[in-house]
XYZ file of C-alpha atoms in Angstrom:
685
model
C -0.001 0.108 0.021
C 1.589 3.433 -1.018
C 2.576 5.713 1.727
C 1.135 9.209 1.972
C 3.405 11.692 0.689
C 4.954 13.812 3.487
C 4.209 17.564 3.393
C 7.272 19.278 1.909
C 9.001 21.212 4.774
C 10.920 23.468 2.454
C 7.784 24.663 0.668
C 5.988 25.336 3.981
C 9.085 27.373 5.388
C 8.977 29.285 2.123
C 5.361 29.989 2.409
C 5.570 31.163 6.004
C 8.471 33.547 4.983
C 6.499 34.882 2.105
C 3.511 35.609 4.231
C 5.713 37.470 6.705
C 7.549 39.493 3.970
C 4.012 40.393 2.379
C 2.691 41.426 5.895
C 5.629 43.869 6.309
C 5.149 45.189 2.775
C 1.589 45.682 3.296
C 2.203 47.420 6.644
C 4.586 49.807 4.817
C 2.145 50.554 2.063
C -0.580 51.228 4.796
C 1.638 53.469 6.800
C 2.544 55.657 3.865
C -0.937 56.096 2.374
C -2.044 56.022 5.125
C -4.725 53.319 5.409
C -5.821 52.369 8.850
C -7.758 49.046 8.076
C -4.804 47.821 5.986
C -2.216 48.744 8.704
C -4.291 46.927 11.373
C -4.754 43.858 9.327
C -0.975 43.741 8.139
C 0.389 44.155 11.614
C -1.977 41.583 13.032
C -0.992 39.071 10.337
C 2.741 39.861 10.966
C 2.236 39.302 14.734
C 0.252 36.029 14.164
C 3.121 34.764 11.727
C 5.743 35.540 14.383
C 3.773 33.249 16.815
C 3.692 30.402 14.199
C 7.317 30.704 13.598
C 8.224 30.375 17.287
C 5.774 27.527 17.692
C 6.400 25.356 14.625
C 8.998 26.805 12.254
C 12.130 27.558 14.210
C 14.359 26.677 11.424
C 12.915 29.766 9.552
C 13.906 31.963 12.613
C 17.582 30.922 12.095
C 17.430 31.760 8.411
C 16.061 35.259 9.168
C 18.821 35.684 11.806
C 21.548 34.602 9.229
C 20.103 37.243 6.861
C 20.357 39.830 9.687
C 16.658 40.016 10.108
C 16.332 38.543 13.509
C 13.527 39.191 15.806
C 14.941 42.520 17.055
C 15.043 43.977 13.558
C 11.677 42.748 12.784
C 10.077 44.116 15.911
C 11.723 47.511 15.540
C 10.524 47.687 11.947
C 7.030 46.618 12.890
C 6.851 49.438 15.545
C 8.552 51.874 13.262
C 5.803 51.378 10.563
C 3.257 51.794 13.098
C 4.806 55.218 14.435
C 5.083 56.450 10.781
C 1.474 55.558 10.153
C 0.300 57.493 13.194
C 2.474 60.466 12.118
C 0.916 60.495 8.670
C -2.398 60.299 10.169
C -2.180 63.421 12.258
C -1.474 67.080 11.319
C 2.054 68.340 11.225
C 1.905 69.926 14.607
C 1.117 66.433 16.044
C 4.686 65.213 15.705
C 5.403 67.005 18.878
C 2.802 64.778 20.658
C 4.293 61.484 19.150
C 7.917 62.473 19.968
C 7.823 61.369 23.546
C 6.192 57.967 22.460
C 9.250 57.424 19.972
C 11.548 58.275 22.785
C 9.720 55.633 25.028
C 10.131 53.133 22.214
C 13.845 53.757 22.019
C 14.221 53.321 25.844
C 12.289 50.031 25.543
C 14.756 48.788 22.941
C 17.804 50.071 24.967
C 16.228 48.182 27.965
C 15.814 44.982 25.724
C 19.518 45.203 24.797
C 20.523 45.688 28.477
C 18.382 42.651 29.672
C 20.190 40.568 26.884
C 23.664 41.639 28.307
C 22.719 40.978 31.774
C 21.234 37.731 30.922
C 24.533 36.671 29.338
C 26.431 37.686 32.600
C 23.922 35.582 34.797
C 24.235 32.688 32.393
C 28.129 32.867 32.838
C 27.850 32.811 36.599
C 25.688 29.708 36.284
C 28.086 27.926 33.916
C 30.070 25.785 36.465
C 33.316 24.129 35.722
C 31.869 20.843 37.175
C 28.645 19.427 36.588
C 27.397 16.575 38.883
C 24.459 14.100 39.278
C 23.921 11.821 42.234
C 26.139 14.033 44.352
C 25.136 16.377 47.195
C 26.172 19.700 45.875
C 24.073 21.923 48.044
C 27.376 23.541 49.434
C 27.580 25.413 45.982
C 24.499 27.558 46.659
C 22.520 25.995 43.721
C 19.357 27.793 42.977
C 16.537 27.730 40.297
C 17.302 29.191 36.758
C 15.915 32.529 35.709
C 12.634 32.540 33.610
C 13.030 31.285 30.223
C 11.310 34.529 29.072
C 14.498 36.509 30.424
C 16.855 34.047 28.881
C 15.486 33.962 25.247
C 15.643 37.395 23.474
C 13.044 36.430 20.769
C 10.263 35.329 23.288
C 11.193 38.165 25.560
C 10.791 40.897 23.045
C 7.624 39.395 21.639
C 5.964 39.230 24.998
C 7.595 42.580 26.560
C 7.119 44.340 23.272
C 3.408 43.138 22.711
C 1.712 45.860 24.687
C 3.603 48.873 22.863
C 2.700 47.243 19.632
C -0.744 46.606 20.752
C -1.055 50.321 21.913
C 0.214 51.693 18.727
C -2.413 49.713 16.822
C -5.135 50.841 19.146
C -3.987 54.534 18.706
C -4.234 54.252 14.771
C -8.041 54.183 14.248
C -8.999 57.341 16.319
C -5.548 58.884 16.345
C -5.524 58.606 20.223
C -1.879 58.731 21.474
C -3.033 57.909 24.991
C -3.426 54.206 24.001
C 0.211 54.197 22.574
C 1.427 55.861 25.619
C -0.220 53.299 27.901
C 1.095 50.337 25.989
C 4.596 51.833 25.720
C 4.641 52.508 29.488
C 3.465 48.807 30.185
C 6.305 47.416 27.928
C 8.660 49.677 29.823
C 7.551 48.427 33.186
C 7.865 44.870 32.001
C 11.390 45.482 30.715
C 12.438 47.342 33.937
C 11.090 44.430 36.082
C 12.878 41.660 33.934
C 16.157 43.817 34.204
C 15.850 44.052 37.984
C 15.242 40.302 38.285
C 18.368 39.523 36.456
C 20.502 42.138 38.269
C 19.309 40.871 41.609
C 21.015 37.648 40.748
C 24.282 39.242 40.264
C 24.346 40.594 43.823
C 26.978 39.010 46.106
C 25.807 35.821 47.526
C 22.813 35.626 45.264
C 24.489 33.411 42.526
C 26.091 29.933 42.697
C 29.534 29.518 43.939
C 32.383 30.954 41.689
C 34.847 28.723 39.675
C 37.571 28.418 42.160
C 34.994 27.599 44.926
C 33.678 24.990 42.803
C 36.789 23.392 41.909
C 38.015 23.498 45.710
C 34.622 21.841 46.492
C 35.322 19.173 43.817
C 38.846 18.371 45.184
C 37.210 18.060 48.565
C 34.529 15.623 47.172
C 37.254 13.454 45.533
C 39.191 13.210 48.739
C 36.085 12.245 50.632
C 34.509 9.858 48.207
C 37.789 8.322 47.099
C 36.775 6.886 43.762
C 38.787 3.958 42.448
C 37.128 2.870 39.144
C 35.351 5.056 36.695
C 33.440 4.995 33.365
C 34.864 7.515 30.800
C 32.447 8.718 28.028
C 32.370 11.337 25.425
C 30.077 11.598 22.556
C 27.002 12.842 20.784
C 23.478 12.584 22.133
C 22.610 9.564 20.159
C 25.562 7.756 21.497
C 24.637 7.501 25.133
C 23.453 3.855 24.793
C 27.131 2.824 24.542
C 27.878 4.024 28.113
C 24.349 2.950 29.525
C 25.100 -0.690 28.849
C 27.996 -0.584 31.276
C 26.317 1.031 34.093
C 25.174 -2.109 35.832
C 28.496 -4.028 35.473
C 30.187 -0.755 36.931
C 27.698 -0.565 39.824
C 28.544 -4.212 40.674
C 32.255 -3.712 40.916
C 34.033 -3.996 44.398
C 35.444 -0.383 44.239
C 34.031 3.084 44.593
C 32.725 3.786 41.059
C 32.333 7.093 39.343
C 31.113 8.298 35.961
C 33.155 10.779 34.149
C 31.850 12.707 31.235
C 32.889 15.651 29.010
C 29.544 17.100 27.545
C 27.119 18.863 29.755
C 24.205 17.485 27.769
C 25.342 14.063 28.356
C 24.523 14.162 32.080
C 20.822 13.691 31.520
C 21.496 11.093 28.786
C 22.992 8.642 31.111
C 20.284 6.176 32.365
C 19.089 5.936 35.886
C 21.853 4.836 38.197
C 23.089 5.685 41.578
C 26.754 5.998 40.501
C 28.139 9.428 41.027
C 28.382 11.438 37.709
C 30.833 14.192 37.163
C 31.097 16.336 34.026
C 34.382 17.914 33.432
C 34.048 19.941 30.218
C 37.614 21.606 30.391
C 40.854 19.681 30.043
C 42.414 21.729 32.984
C 39.551 20.560 35.251
C 39.777 16.922 34.005
C 43.432 17.024 35.030
C 42.577 17.308 38.637
C 41.735 13.465 38.465
C 45.487 13.002 38.386
C 45.897 13.840 42.195
C 42.844 11.713 43.021
C 42.309 8.156 44.225
C 41.083 7.164 40.928
C 42.879 4.150 39.626
C 41.218 2.764 36.657
C 38.901 4.235 33.897
C 36.834 2.058 31.767
C 36.289 3.307 28.013
C 33.192 1.850 26.025
C 34.000 4.081 22.940
C 36.655 6.137 21.367
C 36.348 9.823 20.774
C 38.353 12.882 20.099
C 38.525 13.824 23.796
C 39.723 10.403 24.724
C 43.310 11.390 24.068
C 42.931 14.010 26.726
C 42.287 11.805 29.588
C 45.008 9.249 28.376
C 47.421 11.991 29.550
C 46.890 11.310 33.152
C 49.686 8.905 34.060
C 48.293 7.955 37.485
C 45.382 6.248 36.020
C 45.186 2.859 34.126
C 42.933 2.827 30.998
C 41.040 -0.223 29.575
C 38.957 -0.324 26.501
C 35.871 -2.344 26.725
C 33.892 -1.332 23.480
C 30.162 -1.117 23.447
C 29.684 -4.479 21.651
C 31.656 -6.921 19.615
C 31.174 -7.956 16.050
C 33.301 -8.959 13.274
C 33.264 -5.419 11.833
C 36.478 -3.612 11.625
C 35.410 -1.200 14.320
C 35.764 -3.983 16.814
C 39.418 -4.002 16.297
C 40.084 -0.289 15.943
C 43.792 0.775 15.791
C 43.225 3.372 18.447
C 42.790 0.575 20.996
C 46.549 0.411 21.184
C 46.516 3.644 23.111
C 44.976 1.963 26.099
C 46.820 0.098 28.881
C 44.591 -3.063 28.423
C 41.630 -4.162 26.064
C 39.008 -6.034 27.799
C 37.210 -8.477 25.359
C 34.496 -11.170 25.988
C 36.219 -14.358 24.653
C 38.941 -15.843 22.632
C 37.459 -14.752 19.326
C 37.906 -11.065 19.983
C 41.440 -11.968 20.938
C 42.080 -13.627 17.980
C 40.414 -10.698 15.900
C 42.986 -8.381 17.347
C 45.887 -10.666 16.522
C 44.927 -11.068 12.893
C 44.067 -7.222 12.390
C 47.709 -6.430 13.467
C 46.628 -2.942 14.586
C 49.403 -2.656 17.457
C 47.532 -4.388 20.240
C 49.628 -6.918 21.845
C 48.124 -10.194 23.153
C 49.467 -9.579 26.709
C 47.265 -6.452 27.029
C 44.118 -8.377 26.152
C 41.996 -9.761 29.002
C 38.876 -11.849 28.378
C 36.210 -10.636 30.775
C 32.985 -11.961 29.075
C 30.003 -9.744 28.831
C 28.582 -9.167 32.312
C 25.493 -7.369 30.653
C 24.364 -10.876 29.385
C 23.951 -12.423 32.775
C 20.314 -11.376 32.592
C 19.863 -13.221 29.086
C 17.811 -16.445 29.879
C 19.146 -19.634 28.061
C 17.276 -21.705 25.486
C 14.271 -23.664 27.012
C 13.038 -25.604 23.981
C 10.744 -24.896 20.957
C 7.984 -22.180 20.959
C 5.653 -22.980 23.887
C 2.985 -20.697 22.714
C 0.637 -20.539 19.720
C 3.100 -18.242 17.906
C 6.800 -18.334 16.910
C 8.164 -14.859 18.101
C 10.687 -13.605 15.908
C 12.940 -10.815 16.498
C 14.170 -8.867 13.504
C 16.764 -6.278 14.966
C 18.848 -5.020 11.962
C 21.706 -2.696 12.579
C 22.306 0.668 11.022
C 24.068 1.494 7.642
C 27.325 2.666 9.359
C 29.778 5.437 8.071
C 31.814 3.437 5.361
C 28.889 2.811 2.904
C 29.442 -1.055 2.918
C 26.168 -2.530 1.499
C 26.566 -5.565 3.929
C 26.329 -3.362 7.082
C 22.486 -3.434 7.191
C 19.879 -5.599 5.676
C 17.116 -3.016 6.052
C 17.860 -1.577 2.488
C 18.127 -4.565 0.391
C 16.471 -7.328 2.413
C 14.351 -5.752 5.150
C 11.093 -5.663 3.327
C 11.516 -8.963 1.751
C 12.115 -10.672 5.224
C 9.266 -8.924 6.990
C 6.921 -9.954 4.290
C 7.935 -13.398 4.430
C 7.613 -13.688 8.149
C 4.129 -11.898 8.137
C 3.017 -14.365 5.538
C 3.218 -17.205 8.149
C 0.123 -16.989 10.451
C 1.789 -18.657 13.380
C 4.565 -15.931 13.494
C 4.561 -12.855 15.874
C 7.224 -10.433 14.687
C 9.029 -7.990 16.925
C 10.822 -5.315 14.804
C 13.507 -3.320 16.684
C 15.554 -1.261 14.430
C 18.892 0.367 15.381
C 18.296 3.948 16.775
C 20.653 5.400 13.989
C 18.905 3.756 11.133
C 18.540 6.368 8.033
C 20.872 8.790 9.845
C 23.475 8.261 6.948
C 21.775 6.778 4.106
C 18.280 7.994 3.480
C 17.208 4.718 1.687
C 17.686 2.894 5.018
C 15.315 5.577 6.758
C 12.697 5.227 3.747
C 12.784 1.294 3.943
C 12.542 1.462 7.740
C 9.267 3.587 7.279
C 7.963 1.031 4.617
C 8.674 -1.938 7.126
C 6.758 -0.295 9.711
C 3.783 0.262 7.432
C 3.830 -3.377 6.509
C 3.682 -4.355 10.195
C 0.711 -2.041 10.894
C -1.198 -3.273 7.759
C -0.519 -6.914 8.952
C -1.965 -6.101 12.431
C -5.182 -4.530 10.981
C -5.686 -7.439 8.618
C -5.088 -10.054 11.398
C -8.287 -11.035 13.280
C -8.448 -8.654 16.233
C -7.505 -10.281 19.346
C -8.631 -9.223 22.783
C -6.369 -7.160 24.776
C -5.481 -8.585 27.945
C -6.725 -6.955 31.260
C -3.546 -5.734 32.499
C -3.432 -2.320 31.044
C -3.943 -0.696 34.352
C -1.294 -2.601 36.173
C 1.207 -1.730 33.362
C 0.224 1.971 33.478
C 0.811 1.893 37.322
C 4.124 -0.032 36.971
C 5.150 2.567 34.174
C 4.279 5.473 36.414
C 6.378 3.965 39.328
C 9.496 3.069 37.132
C 9.359 6.703 35.589
C 9.251 8.186 39.190
C 12.219 6.082 40.156
C 14.264 6.666 36.911
C 13.448 10.215 35.769
C 13.852 13.437 37.553
C 11.106 16.010 37.239
C 12.444 19.165 36.121
C 10.605 22.710 35.929
C 10.270 23.852 32.443
C 13.501 25.793 31.505
C 15.567 24.251 34.173
C 19.331 24.807 33.255
C 22.250 22.570 34.557
C 22.655 24.248 37.917
C 18.894 23.735 38.656
C 19.277 20.057 37.524
C 22.319 19.637 39.715
C 20.034 20.844 42.597
C 17.170 18.409 41.804
C 19.466 15.386 41.181
C 21.163 15.273 44.297
C 22.453 12.268 46.383
C 20.043 9.351 45.680
C 17.908 7.910 48.287
C 19.244 4.605 50.025
C 17.990 1.556 48.161
C 16.943 3.200 44.983
C 19.005 1.008 42.697
C 17.416 -2.075 44.164
C 13.889 -0.396 43.798
C 14.680 0.235 40.050
C 15.650 -3.402 39.630
C 12.502 -4.732 41.019
C 10.243 -2.321 39.265
C 11.984 -2.817 35.844
C 11.639 -6.601 36.290
C 7.957 -6.262 37.154
C 7.552 -3.677 34.187
C 8.830 -5.855 31.655
C 6.728 -8.851 32.884
C 3.511 -6.569 32.782
C 4.454 -5.186 29.412
C 4.644 -8.524 27.633
C 1.444 -9.741 29.287
C -0.497 -6.714 28.269
C -0.116 -7.217 24.555
C -2.692 -8.955 22.494
C -1.680 -12.544 21.459
C -0.043 -12.608 18.135
C 0.071 -8.874 17.656
C 3.317 -7.713 15.836
C 5.279 -5.060 17.649
C 7.357 -2.047 16.519
C 9.728 -1.454 19.399
C 11.596 1.830 19.209
C 11.471 3.163 22.858
C 14.264 2.617 25.548
C 11.698 0.063 27.054
C 11.483 -2.911 26.704
C 15.316 -3.325 26.385
C 16.935 -5.372 23.633
C 17.842 -8.123 26.204
C 14.142 -8.395 27.262
C 13.175 -8.844 23.638
C 15.858 -11.740 23.634
C 14.096 -13.498 26.534
C 10.789 -13.530 24.805
C 11.996 -14.413 21.250
C 12.281 -17.898 19.807
C 14.561 -16.618 16.863
C 16.724 -13.681 15.908
C 17.155 -12.356 12.477
C 19.866 -9.661 12.309
C 23.085 -8.359 10.508
C 26.784 -8.751 11.255
C 26.843 -6.890 14.526
C 27.244 -7.263 18.282
C 23.463 -8.196 18.415
C 24.093 -11.507 17.232
C 27.075 -12.036 19.572
C 24.984 -11.065 22.606
C 22.096 -13.180 21.451
C 24.437 -16.172 21.484
C 24.120 -15.929 25.302
C 20.671 -17.700 24.956
C 21.838 -20.271 22.507
C 18.680 -19.809 20.652
C 18.529 -20.194 16.848
C 19.551 -17.067 14.893
C 19.838 -16.018 11.373
C 22.054 -13.327 9.446
C 21.004 -11.653 6.279
C 23.774 -11.542 3.588
C 23.559 -8.466 1.791
C 27.426 -8.084 1.113
C 27.321 -9.770 -2.051
C 29.826 -12.578 -1.079
C 28.925 -16.177 -1.672
C 27.695 -17.885 1.411
C 30.915 -19.592 2.224
C 33.019 -16.565 1.748
C 30.488 -14.790 3.866
C 30.913 -17.304 6.790
C 34.716 -17.181 6.254
C 34.909 -13.333 6.478
C 32.512 -13.219 9.590
C 33.133 -15.710 12.146
C 30.068 -14.849 14.256
C 28.070 -16.300 11.358
C 29.516 -19.766 11.749
C 26.328 -20.995 13.894
C 23.676 -18.941 12.004
C 21.261 -19.791 9.076
C 22.329 -17.327 6.487
C 19.379 -15.741 4.665
C 19.655 -14.271 1.080
C 18.214 -10.759 0.244
C 15.093 -12.317 -1.243
C 14.307 -14.152 2.114
C 13.678 -17.502 0.423
C 15.055 -19.412 3.405
C 12.513 -17.969 5.972
C 9.904 -20.875 5.692
C 12.786 -23.534 6.188
C 14.187 -21.585 9.065
C 10.902 -21.315 10.912
C 10.647 -25.031 10.409
C 13.799 -25.815 12.211
C 12.960 -23.311 15.148
C 9.612 -25.186 15.658
C 11.074 -28.767 15.400
C 14.437 -28.742 17.167
C 15.128 -32.297 15.783
C 15.745 -30.495 12.594
C 18.152 -27.987 13.964
C 21.610 -29.077 13.171
C 23.369 -25.769 14.442
C 22.632 -26.423 18.191
C 26.138 -27.702 18.846
C 27.638 -25.070 16.658
C 25.912 -22.392 18.499
C 27.107 -23.779 21.957
C 30.668 -23.893 20.609
C 30.456 -20.343 19.200
C 29.151 -19.007 22.277
C 32.018 -20.286 24.194
C 34.518 -18.742 21.733
C 32.669 -15.505 21.473
C 31.560 -14.990 25.209
C 34.162 -17.241 27.089
C 32.991 -19.725 29.804
C 29.916 -19.577 31.723
C 31.762 -20.262 34.994
C 33.014 -18.170 36.587
C 30.206 -15.726 35.702
C 31.200 -12.779 33.540
C 30.562 -10.322 36.276
C 33.190 -12.104 38.596
C 35.650 -11.901 35.774
C 34.960 -8.520 35.070
C 35.547 -7.657 38.771
C 38.707 -9.595 38.906
C 39.999 -7.465 35.924
C 39.101 -4.353 37.749
C 40.989 -5.406 40.878
C 44.025 -6.483 38.844
C 44.323 -3.230 36.917
C 43.728 -1.185 40.086
C 46.500 -3.109 41.682
C 48.748 -2.249 38.820
C 47.820 1.310 39.079
C 48.660 1.462 42.757
C 51.911 -0.434 42.006
C 52.833 2.235 39.354
C 52.191 5.132 41.701
C 54.394 3.606 44.384
C 57.213 3.095 41.954
C 57.016 6.503 40.731
C 56.780 7.912 44.305
C 59.791 5.881 45.261
C 61.789 7.038 42.264
C 60.942 10.791 42.916
C 61.935 10.411 46.718
C 65.270 8.895 45.495
C 65.874 11.615 43.045
C 65.203 14.508 45.191
C 67.931 15.792 47.516
C 67.490 14.811 51.151
C 68.727 16.178 54.362
C 71.779 15.485 56.525
C 73.373 17.179 59.376
C 76.871 18.147 60.237
C 78.194 19.526 63.510
C 78.241 23.309 63.622
C 81.167 25.205 65.267
C 79.022 25.844 68.335
C 77.860 22.280 68.605
C 74.462 22.844 66.737
C 73.572 20.621 63.828
C 73.297 22.415 60.552
C 71.313 20.669 57.533
C 73.105 20.027 54.405
C 72.104 18.312 51.292
C 72.801 14.555 51.321
C 75.050 13.135 48.456
C 73.150 11.189 45.630
């Protein structure tokens, strides 16, 4: 079924811009004629269009600003044309009557500029060198942020200037300057009030702590908390999942964990956790970690700012990656910059050796994947009326390789083949970055979603279970535990104030609420209804636990799914023959390889439903051991052991450095003085 054509945003933006320009042109003509009805209509349309821009078309505002026609210019022009119209309506001697009004307007715009200047100063006082979460920072005199109206010049000018514009409009029909005077006076009063509110925040003791005071407080916190192991992360807003997958393993380590971030916005992107979070945007602030008790930093990804923290010699650094696959990104040459590289199993060790990227085998440590401890093992063929198939393709990647994602070449064929089987229930969970590089992937993703929606409409409507109320209650409880309620317009300082030290036992409460929510979620869905899963909940691992089969691409998804030893299939869109495809990507060794036409889907479903026909079960068990390492001891224990060992190495390194510095520095010895007193002299080296 063809999809409806999207409304062309470029055309809509152009229409809005044309309407605004036409309104200004009509206002100018009306002011010069003069023509009161046209002046009123044009000004009203102009103001209404401004409201539309700020509500729905922010992109047009930036275009105007780049053209040096920002809100201030437009507002001044609008009021100026109104004044011109009023002057032309009256006699020549009326100019002296309107002169004070013009002066009042000029004073209002001067106040507008003053408010903006003071707003910038206030913002600077509230831009702290350290941003925290889950830490009691009340000593820094944190306070609520100023009103959004005072911080955004466009909104402020529209609201504060509206009385003046309305007064000028009201004065036009009857040539009554008193209305204009009243409107301008109200705008001046609003501007003076806003300026006073901002100036009040610049008084001594009314703002947050200064930079040096914050840095001293941070040093004191480090000395009191004494962190030992940390997670270091830097990246874009969409990459937060790479850090979030390591929160639980980090929380279960034996030491004092901390999360170190570099971008202020990332503080709110980190998922619910009780681990203290510190954001250190400046390199100079980051270097203060050198003199702390922090011994090990765990890196789930590489970024441009990673090289900055690697300069700290007192900390040992390990790269854990955010997933393992056969792609080149899983053996990046940058990994040799770290002290150690922690991998899941022997396959990754071999991958680094074959890649010859400079990572020595002695620096590779097998820790397993502690995140996968929650993945339930294979329990036999589908127990219900439907075979649950999880289709979780990865994204297209940066290199343009057609084999990266199956969405473009095979996605629709796979979904059609699965939906054609009445006993299949499909869970479609695309990668969050799908379509971010190749528009074809985004378009294919939309078509796949429409196929699923159509199949649900055509399938006999199943009665929805009576668990919706319980799911809503659990959702509310989980949201309360995992999200902070911020006032509209809260800035980083206000968020720090709200997200102080967590209540005792919150982490355990979140774990219980999450487990209950997942159980209620799956129970609340109509039997057999296909699902498009794009939200953070349910998680990928929760989908693993309910699925009977995974279809995916060459990615870390199939490596993680192997923890269950359930059947899985990989779509081959690389153009390679099957044998060459299996050779090139070892993680495919225990998979059913599907061609882009999805011809093998019926036979694949048959093996899932009849385990006696599944001849890859032993291969999956062997590949799991090779990819993820042994099940005993558990991965979390191996991860903790690796943390302890690297912490010990860091402490030993510090001891050696301290001993060497002590030996190199001149000591003190005494010699008898002439009067019998001992005089200190430098000891020989």
